[in-house]
Coordinates of C-alpha atoms and ligand atoms in Angstrom, one line a residue:
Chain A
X20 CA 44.0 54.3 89.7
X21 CA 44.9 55.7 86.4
X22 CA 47.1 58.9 86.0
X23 CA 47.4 60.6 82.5
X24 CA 50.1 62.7 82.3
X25 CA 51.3 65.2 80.0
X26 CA 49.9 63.0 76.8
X27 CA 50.4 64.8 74.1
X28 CA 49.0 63.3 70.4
X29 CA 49.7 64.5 67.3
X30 CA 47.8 63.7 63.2
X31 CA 50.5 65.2 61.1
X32 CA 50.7 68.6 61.3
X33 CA 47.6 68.9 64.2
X34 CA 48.4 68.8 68.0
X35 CA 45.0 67.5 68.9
X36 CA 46.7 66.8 73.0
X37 CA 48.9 69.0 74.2
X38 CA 49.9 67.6 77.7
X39 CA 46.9 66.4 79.4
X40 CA 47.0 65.6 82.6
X41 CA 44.8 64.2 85.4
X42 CA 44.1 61.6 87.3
X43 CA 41.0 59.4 88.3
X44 CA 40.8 57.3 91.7
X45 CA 39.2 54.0 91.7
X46 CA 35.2 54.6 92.2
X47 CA 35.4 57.8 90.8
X48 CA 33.3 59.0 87.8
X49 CA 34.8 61.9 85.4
X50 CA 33.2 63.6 82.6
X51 CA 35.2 65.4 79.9
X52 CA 33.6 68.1 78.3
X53 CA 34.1 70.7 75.7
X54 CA 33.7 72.3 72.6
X55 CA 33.6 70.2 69.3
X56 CA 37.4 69.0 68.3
X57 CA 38.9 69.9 71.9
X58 CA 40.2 66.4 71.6
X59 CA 37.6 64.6 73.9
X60 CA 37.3 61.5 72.1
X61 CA 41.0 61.4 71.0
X62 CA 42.0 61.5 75.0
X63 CA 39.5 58.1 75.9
X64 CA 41.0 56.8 72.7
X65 CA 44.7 56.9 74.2
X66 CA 43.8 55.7 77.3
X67 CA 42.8 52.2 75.7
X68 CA 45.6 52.9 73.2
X69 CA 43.1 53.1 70.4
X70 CA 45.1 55.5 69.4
X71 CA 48.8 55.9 69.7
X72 CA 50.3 58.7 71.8
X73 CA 53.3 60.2 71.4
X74 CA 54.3 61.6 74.2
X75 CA 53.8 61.3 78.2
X76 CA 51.8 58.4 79.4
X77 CA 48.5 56.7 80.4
X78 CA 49.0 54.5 83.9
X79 CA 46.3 52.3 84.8
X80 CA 46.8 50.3 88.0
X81 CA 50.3 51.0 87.7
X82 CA 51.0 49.5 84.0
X83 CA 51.6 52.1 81.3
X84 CA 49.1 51.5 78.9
X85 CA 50.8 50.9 75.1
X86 CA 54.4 51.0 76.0
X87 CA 57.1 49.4 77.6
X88 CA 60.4 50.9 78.4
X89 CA 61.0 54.0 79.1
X90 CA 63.0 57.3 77.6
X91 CA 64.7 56.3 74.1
X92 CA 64.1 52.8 75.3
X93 CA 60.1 52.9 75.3
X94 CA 58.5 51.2 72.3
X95 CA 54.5 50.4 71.5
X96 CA 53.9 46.6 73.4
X97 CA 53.6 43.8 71.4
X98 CA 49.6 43.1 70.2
X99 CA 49.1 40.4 72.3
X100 CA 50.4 42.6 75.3
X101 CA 47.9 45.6 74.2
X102 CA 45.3 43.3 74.0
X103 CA 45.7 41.8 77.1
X104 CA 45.4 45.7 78.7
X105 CA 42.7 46.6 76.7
X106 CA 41.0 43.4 78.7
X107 CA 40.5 45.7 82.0
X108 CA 39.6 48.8 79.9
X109 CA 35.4 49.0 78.9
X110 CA 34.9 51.4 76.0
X111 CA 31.1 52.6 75.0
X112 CA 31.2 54.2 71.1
X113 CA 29.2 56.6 69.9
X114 CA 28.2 54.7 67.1
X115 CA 27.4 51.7 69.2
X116 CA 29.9 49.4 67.0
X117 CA 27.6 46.2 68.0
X118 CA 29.5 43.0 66.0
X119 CA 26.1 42.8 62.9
X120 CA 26.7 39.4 62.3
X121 CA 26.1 38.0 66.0
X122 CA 22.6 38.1 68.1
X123 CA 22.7 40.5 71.2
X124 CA 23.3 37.2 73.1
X125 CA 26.6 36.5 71.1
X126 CA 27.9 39.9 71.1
X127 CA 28.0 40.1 74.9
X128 CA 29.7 36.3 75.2
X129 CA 31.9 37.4 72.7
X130 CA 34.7 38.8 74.9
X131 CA 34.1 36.3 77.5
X132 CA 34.2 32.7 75.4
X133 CA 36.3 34.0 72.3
X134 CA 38.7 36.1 73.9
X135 CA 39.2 35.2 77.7
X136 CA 38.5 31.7 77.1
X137 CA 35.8 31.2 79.5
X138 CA 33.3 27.7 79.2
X139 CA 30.5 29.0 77.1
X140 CA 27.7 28.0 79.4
X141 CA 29.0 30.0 82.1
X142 CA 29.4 33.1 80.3
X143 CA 26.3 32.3 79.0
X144 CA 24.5 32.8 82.0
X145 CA 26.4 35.6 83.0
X146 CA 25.8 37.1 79.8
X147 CA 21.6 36.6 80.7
X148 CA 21.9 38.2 83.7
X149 CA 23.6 41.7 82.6
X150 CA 20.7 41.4 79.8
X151 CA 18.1 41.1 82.6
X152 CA 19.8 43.9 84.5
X153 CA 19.6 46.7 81.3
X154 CA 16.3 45.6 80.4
X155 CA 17.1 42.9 77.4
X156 CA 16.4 39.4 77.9
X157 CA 13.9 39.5 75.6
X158 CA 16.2 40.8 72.7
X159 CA 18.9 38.1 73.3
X160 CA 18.3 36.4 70.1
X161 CA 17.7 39.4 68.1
X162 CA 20.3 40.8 65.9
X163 CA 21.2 44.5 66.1
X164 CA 19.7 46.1 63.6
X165 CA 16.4 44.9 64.8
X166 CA 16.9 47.4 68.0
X167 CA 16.6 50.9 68.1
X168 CA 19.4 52.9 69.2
X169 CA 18.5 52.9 72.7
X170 CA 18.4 49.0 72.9
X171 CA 21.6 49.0 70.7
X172 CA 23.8 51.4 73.1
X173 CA 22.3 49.2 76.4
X174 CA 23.9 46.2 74.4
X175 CA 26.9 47.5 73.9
X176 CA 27.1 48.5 77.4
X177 CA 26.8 44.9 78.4
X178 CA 29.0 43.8 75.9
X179 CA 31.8 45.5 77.7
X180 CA 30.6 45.1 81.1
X181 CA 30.7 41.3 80.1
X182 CA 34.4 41.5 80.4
X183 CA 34.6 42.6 83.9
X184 CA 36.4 45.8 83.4
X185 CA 38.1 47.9 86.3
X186 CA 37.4 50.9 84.6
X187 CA 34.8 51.7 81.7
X188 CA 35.1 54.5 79.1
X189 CA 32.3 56.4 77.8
X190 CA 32.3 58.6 74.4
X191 CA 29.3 60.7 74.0
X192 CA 27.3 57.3 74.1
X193 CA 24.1 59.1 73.8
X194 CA 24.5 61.8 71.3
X195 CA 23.7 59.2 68.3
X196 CA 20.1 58.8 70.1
X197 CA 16.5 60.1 69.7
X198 CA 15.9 62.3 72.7
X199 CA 13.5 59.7 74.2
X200 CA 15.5 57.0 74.0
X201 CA 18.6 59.1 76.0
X202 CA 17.2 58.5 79.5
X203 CA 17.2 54.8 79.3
X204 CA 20.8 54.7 78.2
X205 CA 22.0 57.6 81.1
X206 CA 19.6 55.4 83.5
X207 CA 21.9 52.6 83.3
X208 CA 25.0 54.4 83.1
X209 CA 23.9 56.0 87.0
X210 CA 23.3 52.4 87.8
X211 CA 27.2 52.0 87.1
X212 CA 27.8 54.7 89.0
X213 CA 25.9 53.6 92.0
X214 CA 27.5 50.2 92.0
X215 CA 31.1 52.1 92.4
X216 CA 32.5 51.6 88.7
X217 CA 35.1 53.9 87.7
X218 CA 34.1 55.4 84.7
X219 CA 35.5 58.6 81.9
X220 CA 32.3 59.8 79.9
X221 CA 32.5 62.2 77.5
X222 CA 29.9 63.7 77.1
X223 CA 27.3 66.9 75.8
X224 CA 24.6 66.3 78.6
X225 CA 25.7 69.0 80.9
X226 CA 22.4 68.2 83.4
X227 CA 23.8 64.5 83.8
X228 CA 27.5 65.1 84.0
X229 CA 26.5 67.5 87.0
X230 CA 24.5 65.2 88.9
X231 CA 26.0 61.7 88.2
X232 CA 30.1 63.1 88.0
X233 CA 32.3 63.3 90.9
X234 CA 34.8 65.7 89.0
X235 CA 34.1 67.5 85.6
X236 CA 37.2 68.2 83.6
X237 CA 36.6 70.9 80.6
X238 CA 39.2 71.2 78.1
X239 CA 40.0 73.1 74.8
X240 CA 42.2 72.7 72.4
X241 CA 43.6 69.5 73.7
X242 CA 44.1 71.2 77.0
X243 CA 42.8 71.1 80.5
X244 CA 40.8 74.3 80.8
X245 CA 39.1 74.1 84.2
X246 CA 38.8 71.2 86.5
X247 CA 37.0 70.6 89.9
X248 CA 34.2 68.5 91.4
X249 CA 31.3 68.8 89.3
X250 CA 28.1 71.0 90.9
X251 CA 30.9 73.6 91.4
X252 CA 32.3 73.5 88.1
X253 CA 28.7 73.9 86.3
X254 CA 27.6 76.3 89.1
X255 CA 30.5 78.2 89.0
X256 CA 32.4 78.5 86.3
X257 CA 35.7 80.6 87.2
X258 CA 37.2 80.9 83.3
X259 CA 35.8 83.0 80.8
X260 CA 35.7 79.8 78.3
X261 CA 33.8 77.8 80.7
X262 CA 31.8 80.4 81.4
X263 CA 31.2 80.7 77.6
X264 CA 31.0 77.0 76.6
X265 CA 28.5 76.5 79.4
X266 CA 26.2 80.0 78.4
X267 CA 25.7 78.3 74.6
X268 CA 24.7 75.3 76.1
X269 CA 21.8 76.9 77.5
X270 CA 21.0 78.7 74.9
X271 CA 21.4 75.7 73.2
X272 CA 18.9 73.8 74.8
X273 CA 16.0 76.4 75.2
X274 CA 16.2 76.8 71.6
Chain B
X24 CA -0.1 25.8 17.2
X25 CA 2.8 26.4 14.7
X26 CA 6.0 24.0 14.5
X27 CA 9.2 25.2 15.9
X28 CA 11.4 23.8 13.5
X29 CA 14.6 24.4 15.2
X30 CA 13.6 21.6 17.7
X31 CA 15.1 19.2 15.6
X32 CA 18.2 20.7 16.9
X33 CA 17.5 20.2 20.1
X34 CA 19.6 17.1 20.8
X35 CA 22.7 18.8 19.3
X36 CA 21.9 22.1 21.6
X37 CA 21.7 20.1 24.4
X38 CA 24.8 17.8 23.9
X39 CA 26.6 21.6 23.6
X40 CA 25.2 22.7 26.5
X41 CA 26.9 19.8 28.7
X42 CA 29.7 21.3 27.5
X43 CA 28.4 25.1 28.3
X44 CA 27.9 23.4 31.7
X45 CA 31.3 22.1 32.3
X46 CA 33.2 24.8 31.0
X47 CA 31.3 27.1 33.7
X48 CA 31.4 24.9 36.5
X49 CA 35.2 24.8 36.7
X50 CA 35.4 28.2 35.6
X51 CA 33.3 29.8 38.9
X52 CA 35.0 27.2 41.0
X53 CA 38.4 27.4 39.6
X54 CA 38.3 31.3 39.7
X55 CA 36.6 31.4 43.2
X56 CA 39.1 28.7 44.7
X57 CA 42.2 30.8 43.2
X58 CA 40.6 34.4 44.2
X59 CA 40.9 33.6 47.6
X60 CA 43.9 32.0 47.7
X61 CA 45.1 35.4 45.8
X62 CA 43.5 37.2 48.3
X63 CA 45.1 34.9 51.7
X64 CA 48.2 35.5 49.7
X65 CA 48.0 39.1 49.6
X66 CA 46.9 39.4 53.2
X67 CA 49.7 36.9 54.7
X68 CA 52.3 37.8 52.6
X69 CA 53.4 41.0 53.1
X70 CA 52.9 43.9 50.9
X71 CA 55.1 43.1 47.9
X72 CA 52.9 40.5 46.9
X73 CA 49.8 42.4 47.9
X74 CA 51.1 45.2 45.3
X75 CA 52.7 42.8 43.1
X76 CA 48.8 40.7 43.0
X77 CA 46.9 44.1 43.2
X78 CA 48.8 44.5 40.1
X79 CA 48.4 41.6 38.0
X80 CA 45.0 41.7 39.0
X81 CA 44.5 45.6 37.5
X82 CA 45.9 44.5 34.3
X83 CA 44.1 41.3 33.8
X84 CA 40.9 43.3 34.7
X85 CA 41.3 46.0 32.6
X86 CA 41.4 43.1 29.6
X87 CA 39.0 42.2 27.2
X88 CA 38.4 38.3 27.7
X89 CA 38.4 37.8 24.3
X90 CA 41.8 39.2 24.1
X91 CA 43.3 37.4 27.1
X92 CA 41.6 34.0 26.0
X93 CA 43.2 34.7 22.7
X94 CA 46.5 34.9 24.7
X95 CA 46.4 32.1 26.8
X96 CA 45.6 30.0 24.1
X97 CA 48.6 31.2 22.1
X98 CA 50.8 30.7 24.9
X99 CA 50.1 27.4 26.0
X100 CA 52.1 24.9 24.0
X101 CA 50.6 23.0 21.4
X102 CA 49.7 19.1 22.7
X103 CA 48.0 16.2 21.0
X104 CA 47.5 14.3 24.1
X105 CA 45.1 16.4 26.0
X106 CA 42.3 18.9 25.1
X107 CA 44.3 22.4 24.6
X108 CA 41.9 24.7 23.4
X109 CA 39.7 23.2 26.6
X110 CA 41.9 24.0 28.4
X111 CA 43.2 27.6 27.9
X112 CA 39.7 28.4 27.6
X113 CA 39.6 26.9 31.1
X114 CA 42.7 29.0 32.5
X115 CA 42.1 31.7 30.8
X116 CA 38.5 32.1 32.5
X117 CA 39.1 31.2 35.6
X118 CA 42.6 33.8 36.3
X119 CA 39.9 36.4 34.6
X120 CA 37.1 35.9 37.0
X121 CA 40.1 35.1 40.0
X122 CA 41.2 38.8 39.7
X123 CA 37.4 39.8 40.1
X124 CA 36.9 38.0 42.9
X125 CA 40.1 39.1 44.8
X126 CA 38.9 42.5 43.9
X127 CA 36.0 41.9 45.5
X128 CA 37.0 40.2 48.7
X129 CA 40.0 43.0 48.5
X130 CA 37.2 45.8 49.0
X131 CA 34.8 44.0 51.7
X132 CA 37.3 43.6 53.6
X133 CA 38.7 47.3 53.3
X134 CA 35.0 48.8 53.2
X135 CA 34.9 46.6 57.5
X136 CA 34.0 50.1 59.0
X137 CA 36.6 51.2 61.2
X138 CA 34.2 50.9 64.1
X139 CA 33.9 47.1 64.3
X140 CA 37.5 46.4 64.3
X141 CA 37.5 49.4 67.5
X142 CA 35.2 47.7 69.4
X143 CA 36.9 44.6 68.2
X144 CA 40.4 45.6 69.7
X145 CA 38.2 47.4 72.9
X146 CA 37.3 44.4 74.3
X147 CA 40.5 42.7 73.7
X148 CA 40.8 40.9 70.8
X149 CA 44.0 40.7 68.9
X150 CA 44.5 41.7 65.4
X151 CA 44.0 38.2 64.0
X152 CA 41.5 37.4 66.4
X153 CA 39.4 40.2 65.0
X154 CA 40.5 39.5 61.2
X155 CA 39.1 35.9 61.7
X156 CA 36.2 36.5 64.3
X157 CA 35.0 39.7 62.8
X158 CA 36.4 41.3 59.8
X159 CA 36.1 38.2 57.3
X160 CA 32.6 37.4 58.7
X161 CA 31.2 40.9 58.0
X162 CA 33.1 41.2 54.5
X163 CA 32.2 37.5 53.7
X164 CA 28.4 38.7 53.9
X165 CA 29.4 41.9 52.0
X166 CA 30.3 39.9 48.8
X167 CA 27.4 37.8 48.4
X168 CA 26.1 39.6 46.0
X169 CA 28.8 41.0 44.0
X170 CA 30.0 37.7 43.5
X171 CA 26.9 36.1 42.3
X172 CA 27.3 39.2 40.0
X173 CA 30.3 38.1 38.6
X174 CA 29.2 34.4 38.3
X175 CA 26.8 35.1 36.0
X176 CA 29.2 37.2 33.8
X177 CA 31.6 34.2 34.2
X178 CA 29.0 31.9 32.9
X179 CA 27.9 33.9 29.8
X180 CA 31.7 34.8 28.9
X181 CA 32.1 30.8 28.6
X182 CA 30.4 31.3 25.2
X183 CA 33.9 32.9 24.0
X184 CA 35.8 30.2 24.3
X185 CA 34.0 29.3 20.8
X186 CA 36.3 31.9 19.4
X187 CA 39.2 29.0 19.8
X188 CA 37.2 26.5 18.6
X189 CA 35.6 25.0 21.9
X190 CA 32.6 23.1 20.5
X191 CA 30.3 25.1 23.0
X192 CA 26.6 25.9 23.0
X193 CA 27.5 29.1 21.0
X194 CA 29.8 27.7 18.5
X195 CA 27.2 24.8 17.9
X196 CA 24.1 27.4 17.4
X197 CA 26.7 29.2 15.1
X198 CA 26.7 25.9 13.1
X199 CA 23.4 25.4 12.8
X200 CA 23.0 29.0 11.9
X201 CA 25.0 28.6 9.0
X202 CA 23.2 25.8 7.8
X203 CA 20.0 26.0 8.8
X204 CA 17.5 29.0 8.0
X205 CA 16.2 29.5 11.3
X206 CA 18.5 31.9 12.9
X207 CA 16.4 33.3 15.9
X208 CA 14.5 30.1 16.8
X209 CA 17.8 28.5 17.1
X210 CA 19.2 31.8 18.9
X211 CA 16.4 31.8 20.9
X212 CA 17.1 28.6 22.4
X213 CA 20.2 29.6 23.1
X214 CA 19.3 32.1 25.0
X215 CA 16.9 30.3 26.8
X216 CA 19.5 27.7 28.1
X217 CA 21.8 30.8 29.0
X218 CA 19.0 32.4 31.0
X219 CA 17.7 29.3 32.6
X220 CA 21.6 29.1 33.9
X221 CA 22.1 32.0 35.2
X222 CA 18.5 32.5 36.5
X223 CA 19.4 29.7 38.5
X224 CA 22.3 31.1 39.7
X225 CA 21.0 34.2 40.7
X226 CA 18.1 32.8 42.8
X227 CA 20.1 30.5 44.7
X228 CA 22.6 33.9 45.3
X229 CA 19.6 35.5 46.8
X230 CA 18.3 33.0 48.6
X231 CA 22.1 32.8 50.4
X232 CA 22.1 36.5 50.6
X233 CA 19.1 36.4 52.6
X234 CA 20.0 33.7 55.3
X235 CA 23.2 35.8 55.8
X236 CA 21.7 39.4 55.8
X237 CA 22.2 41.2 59.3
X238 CA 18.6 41.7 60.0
X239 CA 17.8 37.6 59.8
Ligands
ATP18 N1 42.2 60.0 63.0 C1 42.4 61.3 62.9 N2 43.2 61.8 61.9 C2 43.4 63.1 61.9 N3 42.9 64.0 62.7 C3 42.1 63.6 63.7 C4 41.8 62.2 63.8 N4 41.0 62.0 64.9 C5 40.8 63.3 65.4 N5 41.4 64.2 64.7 C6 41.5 65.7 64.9 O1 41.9 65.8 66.3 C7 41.1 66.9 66.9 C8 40.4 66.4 68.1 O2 39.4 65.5 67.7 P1 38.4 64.7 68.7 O3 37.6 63.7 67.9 O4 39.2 64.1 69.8 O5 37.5 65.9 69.2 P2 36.2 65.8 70.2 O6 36.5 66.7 71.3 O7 35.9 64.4 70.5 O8 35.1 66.4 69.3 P3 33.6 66.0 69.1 O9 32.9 66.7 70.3 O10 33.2 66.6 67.8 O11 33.5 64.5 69.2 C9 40.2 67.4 65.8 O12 40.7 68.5 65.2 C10 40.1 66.3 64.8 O13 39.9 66.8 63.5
MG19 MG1 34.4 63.0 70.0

């Protein structure tokens, strides 16, 4: 269902991709992992078009996302075109990026009412019903910065499940969060999971990528390291980088 | 109790101050109504004009009022059938506090984290879609208080528009002064109006900053 292939993305000078490429069927669930400024974040970001590629391409269902034409022809879609593909794409941020001026409630009809043009009552109850599912009915006419992170990152989860995504993107959505309130977040990511949603996390839980991941895809340097379903990969890790990243990971976490 | 003596004065002081009054209520509206046209200007119409306004609006800044009320009075030709010095003093005020204002809107709506317009375009809004649904109501709330700020300043810089002559509550209290014996009761009335003002101003500023603050 989407196919990256050889993307390569350069800031000035930097190569942070250097020809990535993999694909992900629909239903499937990849994590990307690796060390810090391997390019993890810069890869979900081109494959929304969040940022710009410059070479090779990002195919979701067929369309390439952020260009039309091809060769010396191809040039970056119009921004009512990009929009329109960034429609089937659900991103997660680190940072939450919850809208501050809107309640919970608005932030998740946002997409539906103000950008598909949906009847607000409707959405609205649609919009209830995911905040039932994650455990927030009670916090739809809160604003943001009344919830902790936990209840923040839920949110935003809804927010872009609220727009009926065929696939949803995932960077290190947990990392900004008090340990305590990391479960609830990964609890309803699983329940994603479960339900068949095609999904790219990045991400530093290691335990969680194992267990909820179809395929595991570690990469360094804005490259593909080691790829391969994901017990496997963690269990046995055939390069002597995996080997490494995964060995400071532990020590990492019985420190 | 002892007599104030200024108080006799009081009906001149307050005849000033409708002046005071109307001087500063075109001025804030006048300079608010043109900083945001200066600042849809710069933002719709390309970035000549943004530079060419960014511009303008660093010089004028970097000005002492005095100075450019002084030139805009100067420059304005001489006319027996309206109020000039009124009105220079009117201009003049208003294009100061305008290129405050754009400054203002200029940095809320470049200081609109990068995160919001992300999850902006992430869920498919277009560029001006996000600039109208999301960047100008964040910024908007950003400003609040800066430009209360700068109200108040615009309302006690009024008082320089004595220095052309505009019969104002400072050039009045200057009169009396120069007549009268009393210096700091009348200068302490003075100060009371101005206080009472921009006290005024600045609660109604925070009472607006509250109903629009994030965690309301
Ligand atoms: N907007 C940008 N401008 C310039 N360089 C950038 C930009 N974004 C990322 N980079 C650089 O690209 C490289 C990859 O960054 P990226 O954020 O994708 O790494 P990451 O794997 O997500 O790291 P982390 O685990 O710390 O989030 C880094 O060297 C980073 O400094
Ligand atoms: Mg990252």
């Amino acid at each position: 269902m989407i196919v990256v292939e050889g993307v390569v993305k350069r800031f000035g000078a930097l190569v942070a991709l250097r020809g990535m490429t993999f694909e992900v069927a629909r239903g499937e669930v990849v994590c990307l992992i690796g060390p810090s400024g391997s390019g993890k974040s810069t890869m979900l970001r081109c494959m929304n078009f969040l940022e710009r590629y410059d070479e090779g391409r990002v195919v979701i269902d067929g369309e390439t996302i952020g260009y039309e034409g091809d060769g010396s022809e191809r040039r970056v879609r119009r921004a009512v075109d990009l929009a329109r593909q960034r429609r089937r794409v659900g991103m997660v941020f680190q940072s939450y990026n919850l809208f501050p001026h809107q309640t919970v409630l608005e932030n998740v009809l946002e997409g539906p009412v103000h950008v598909l043009g949906r009847p607000k009552a409707e959405a609205r109850a649609e919009a209830l019903a995911l905040l039932e599912k994650i455990g927030l009915a009670a916090k739809a006419g809160e604003r943001p910065a009344r919830l902790s992170g936990g209840q923040q990152q839920r949110v935003a989860i809804a927010r872009a499940l609220a727009m009926k995504p065929e696939v949803m993107l995932f960077d290190e959505v947990t990392s900004a969060l008090d340990p305590e309130l990391v479960g609830e977040v990964l609890q309803a990511i699983r329940g994603l999971a479960e339900e068949g949603m095609t999904m790219v996390l990045v991400t530093h839980e290691i335990a969680f990528a194992r267990e909820v991941a179809h395929r595991i895809i570690f990469m360094d340097e804005g490259q593909i390291v080691e790829a391969g379903p994901a017990r496997e990969l963690v269990m046995n890790p055939r390069t002597v980088r995996l080997q490494a990243f995964l060995r400071r990971f532990r020590e990492g976490y019985m420190l | 109790m002892p007599e104030i003596a200024a108080l006799k004065y009081l009906p001149v002081l307050v005849a000033a101050l409708a002046t005071t009054a109307k001087l500063s209520a075109m001025v804030v509206a006048c300079g608010l109504a043109l900083g945001v046209t200066l600042t849809a200007a710069a933002h719709l119409g390309g970035k000549a004009v943004a530079l060419a306004i960014g511009a303008v609006g660093y010089v004028v800044r970097g000005m002492p009022l005095l100075v450019f009320v002084f030139g805009v009075y100067f420059a304005l030709p001489p006319s027996f059938t309206f109020d000039t010095k009124m009105l220079a003093a009117v201009v003049a005020m208003s294009v100061y506090m305008a290129a405050f204002v754009f400054e203002i809107f200029r940095g809320a709506i470049a200081g609109v984290p990068r995160g919001l317009t992300d999850a902006a375009s992430a869920i498919g809004m277009t560029p001006r879609l996000a600039f109208r649904r999301m960047v100008l109501p964040v910024a908007l709330r950003m400003t609040v208080a800066p430009i209360v700020n700068r109200t108040v300043m615009s309302i006690k810089g009024t008082s320089l528009a004595s220095a052309i002559g505009v019969w104002e509550l400072s050039l009045a209290g200057r009169e009396i002064i120069q007549r009268d014996l009393q210096p700091f009761q009348v200068l302490g009335m003075i100060a009371l109006f101005y206080f009472v003002i921009c006290w005024a101003v600045a609660l109604a500023g925070a009472a607006v900053e509250r109903r629009v603050s994030f965690e309301h």
